Short mmCIF file of C-alpha atoms in Angstrom, two decimals:
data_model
loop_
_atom_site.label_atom_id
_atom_site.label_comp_id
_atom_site.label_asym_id
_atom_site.label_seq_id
_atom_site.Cartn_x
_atom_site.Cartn_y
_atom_site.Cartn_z
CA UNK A 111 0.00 0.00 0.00
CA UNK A 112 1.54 3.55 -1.08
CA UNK A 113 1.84 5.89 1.36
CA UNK A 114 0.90 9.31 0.26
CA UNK A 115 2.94 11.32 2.86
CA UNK A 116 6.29 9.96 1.16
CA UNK A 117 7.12 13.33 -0.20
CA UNK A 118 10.91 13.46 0.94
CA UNK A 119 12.30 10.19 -0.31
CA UNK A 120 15.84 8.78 -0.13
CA UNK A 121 16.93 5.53 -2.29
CA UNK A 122 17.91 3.74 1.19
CA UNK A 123 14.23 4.08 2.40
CA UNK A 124 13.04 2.16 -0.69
CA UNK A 125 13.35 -1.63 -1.74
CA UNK A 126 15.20 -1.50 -4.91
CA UNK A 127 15.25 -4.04 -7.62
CA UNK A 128 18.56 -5.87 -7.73
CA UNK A 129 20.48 -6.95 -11.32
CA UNK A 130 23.66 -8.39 -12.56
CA UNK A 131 24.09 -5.37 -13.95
CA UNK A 132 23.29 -2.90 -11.10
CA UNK A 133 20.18 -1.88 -9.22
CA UNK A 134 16.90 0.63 -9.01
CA UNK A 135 15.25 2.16 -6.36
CA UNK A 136 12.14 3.78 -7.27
CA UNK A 137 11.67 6.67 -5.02
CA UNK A 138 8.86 7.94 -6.55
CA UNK A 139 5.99 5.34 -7.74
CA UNK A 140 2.23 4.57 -7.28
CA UNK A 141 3.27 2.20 -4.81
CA UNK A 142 5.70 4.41 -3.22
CA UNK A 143 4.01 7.42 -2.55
CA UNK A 144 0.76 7.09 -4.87
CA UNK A 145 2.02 9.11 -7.91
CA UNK A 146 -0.35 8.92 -10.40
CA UNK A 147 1.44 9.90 -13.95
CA UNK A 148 4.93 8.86 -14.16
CA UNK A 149 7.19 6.93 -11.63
CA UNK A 150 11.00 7.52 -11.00
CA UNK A 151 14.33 6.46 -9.26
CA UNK A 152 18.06 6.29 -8.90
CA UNK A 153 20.14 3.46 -10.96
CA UNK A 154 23.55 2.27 -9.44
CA UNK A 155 26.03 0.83 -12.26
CA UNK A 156 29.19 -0.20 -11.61
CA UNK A 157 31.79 0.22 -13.55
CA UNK A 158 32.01 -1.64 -16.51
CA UNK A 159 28.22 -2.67 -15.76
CA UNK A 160 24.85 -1.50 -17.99
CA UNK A 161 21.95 -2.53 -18.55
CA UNK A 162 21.15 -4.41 -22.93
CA UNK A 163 18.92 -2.72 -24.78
CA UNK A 164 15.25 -2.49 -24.03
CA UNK A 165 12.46 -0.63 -24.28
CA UNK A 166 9.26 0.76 -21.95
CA UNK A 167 6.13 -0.52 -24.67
CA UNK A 168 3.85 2.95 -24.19
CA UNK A 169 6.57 4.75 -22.27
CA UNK A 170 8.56 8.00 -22.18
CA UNK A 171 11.68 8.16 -20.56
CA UNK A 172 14.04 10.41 -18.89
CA UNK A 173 17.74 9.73 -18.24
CA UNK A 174 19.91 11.84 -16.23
CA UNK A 175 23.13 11.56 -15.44
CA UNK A 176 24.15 12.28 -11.63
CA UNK A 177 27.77 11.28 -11.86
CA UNK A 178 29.84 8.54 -13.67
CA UNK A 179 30.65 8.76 -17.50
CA UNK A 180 29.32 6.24 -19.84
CA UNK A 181 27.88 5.71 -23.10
CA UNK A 182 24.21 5.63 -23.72
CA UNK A 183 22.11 4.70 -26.84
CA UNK A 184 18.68 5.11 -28.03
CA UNK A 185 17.76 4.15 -31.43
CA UNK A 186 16.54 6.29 -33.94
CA UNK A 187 12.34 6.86 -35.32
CA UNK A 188 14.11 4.17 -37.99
CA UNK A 189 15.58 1.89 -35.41
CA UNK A 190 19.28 2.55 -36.23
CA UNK A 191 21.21 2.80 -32.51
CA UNK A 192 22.49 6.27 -31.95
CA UNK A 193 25.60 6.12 -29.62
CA UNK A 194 26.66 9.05 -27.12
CA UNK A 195 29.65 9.85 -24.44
CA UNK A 196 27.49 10.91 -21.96
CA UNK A 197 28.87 12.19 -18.49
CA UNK A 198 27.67 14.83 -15.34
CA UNK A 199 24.54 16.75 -16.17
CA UNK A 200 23.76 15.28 -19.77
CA UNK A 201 19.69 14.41 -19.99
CA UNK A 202 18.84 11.81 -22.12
CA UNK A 203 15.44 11.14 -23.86
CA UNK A 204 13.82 8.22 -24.66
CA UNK A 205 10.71 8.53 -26.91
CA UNK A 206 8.09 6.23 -26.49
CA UNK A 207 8.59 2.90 -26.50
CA UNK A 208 12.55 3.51 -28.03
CA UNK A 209 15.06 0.76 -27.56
CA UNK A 210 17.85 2.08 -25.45
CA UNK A 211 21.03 0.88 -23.67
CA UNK A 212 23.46 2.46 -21.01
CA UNK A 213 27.32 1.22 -20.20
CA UNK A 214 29.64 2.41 -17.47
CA UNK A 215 32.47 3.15 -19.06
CA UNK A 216 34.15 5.18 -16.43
CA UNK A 217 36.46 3.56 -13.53
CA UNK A 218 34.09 5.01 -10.76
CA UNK A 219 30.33 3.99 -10.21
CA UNK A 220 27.43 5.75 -12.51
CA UNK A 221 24.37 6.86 -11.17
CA UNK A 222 21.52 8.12 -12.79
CA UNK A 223 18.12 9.64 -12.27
CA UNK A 224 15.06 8.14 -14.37
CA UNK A 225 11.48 8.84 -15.18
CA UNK A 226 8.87 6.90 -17.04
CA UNK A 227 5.46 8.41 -18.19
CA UNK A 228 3.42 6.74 -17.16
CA UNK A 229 4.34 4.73 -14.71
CA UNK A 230 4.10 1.25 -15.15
CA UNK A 231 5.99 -0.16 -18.10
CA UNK A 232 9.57 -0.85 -15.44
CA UNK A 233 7.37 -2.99 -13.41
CA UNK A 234 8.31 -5.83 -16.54
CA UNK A 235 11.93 -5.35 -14.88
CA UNK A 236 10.69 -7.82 -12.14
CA UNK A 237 10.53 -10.33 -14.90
CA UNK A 238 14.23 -10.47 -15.93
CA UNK A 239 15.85 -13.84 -15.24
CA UNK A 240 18.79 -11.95 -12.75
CA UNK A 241 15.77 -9.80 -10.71
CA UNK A 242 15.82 -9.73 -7.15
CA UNK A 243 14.42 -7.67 -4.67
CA UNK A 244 16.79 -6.13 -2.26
CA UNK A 245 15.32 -4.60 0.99
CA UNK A 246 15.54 -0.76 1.83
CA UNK A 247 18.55 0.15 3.44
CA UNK A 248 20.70 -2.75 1.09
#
C-alpha cells in the first residue's frame, strides 16, 4: 500500500530491484508514494556494468546523469542505434517505447536519475531472469 505522505524520499528508504548489472530504487511510484502519472528512481552501475537494450512498450523516458561517464544509446524513429559519451549533467530522452542501452564506461560507479510516463511499463523489470528484490537500506 503507497503511502501518500512519502514526499521526501531517499533511495535507502526504498526496496530496490537488484540486477547483474546494477540496481533501481524507485523513489517515486504509485506504490511508493501514490504518484499517479509517471514513476521515477536512482540506478547504481558499476563500472564496466549496464543494462542491454530495451524498451518501456507505451513509455517516455528520462535519463539523467548524476555522476559517472558512460555511453548511452537510443535508437533512432528508424531503429538505427544512436551512440553518445554521456557524463555529469547530460539528460537523455527516450521517446516512447525507443530501444535504449546504457554502459559504465568510467572507472568510478554511474548513477543516474530516471522517469517513465506513465508509470508502469519498469514494473516488466521484475521479470528479468537476474531480478531480485533487495530490501531498503541494502
Amino acid at each position: 500500500m503507497a503511502d501518500k505522505s512519502k514526499v521526501f524520499v531517499y533511495p535507502k528508504d526504498v526496496s530496490a530491484f537488484g540486477f547483474d548489472w546494477g540496481r533501481l530504487a524507485l523513489t517515486v511510484a504509485p506504490e511508493v508514494n501514490g504518484a499517479e502519472r509517471f514513476s521515477g528512481g536512482v540506478v547504481d552501475l558499476p563500472p564496466g556494468k549496464g543494462h542491454t537494450r530495451h524498451n518501456h512498450p507505451g513509455a517516455e523516458e528520462i535519463i539523467f546523469v548524476i555522476s559517472g561517464n558512460g555511453e548511452q544509446m537510443v535508437e533512432d524513429e528508424k531503429g538505427n542505434p544512436v551512440v553518445a559519451k554521456v557524463g555529469p549533467g547530460c539528460t537523455i530522452y527516450v521517446p516512447e517505447s525507443r530501444f535504449h542501452s546504457t554502459l559504465n564506461t568510467g572507472d568510478q560507479p554511474m548513477q543516474l536519475f530516471v522517469v517513465y510516463s506513465p508509470a508502469g511499463p519498469e514494473l516488466a523489470l521484475r521479470e528479468l531472469p537476474d531480478f531480485r528484490l533487495l530490501p531498503a537500506g541494502k
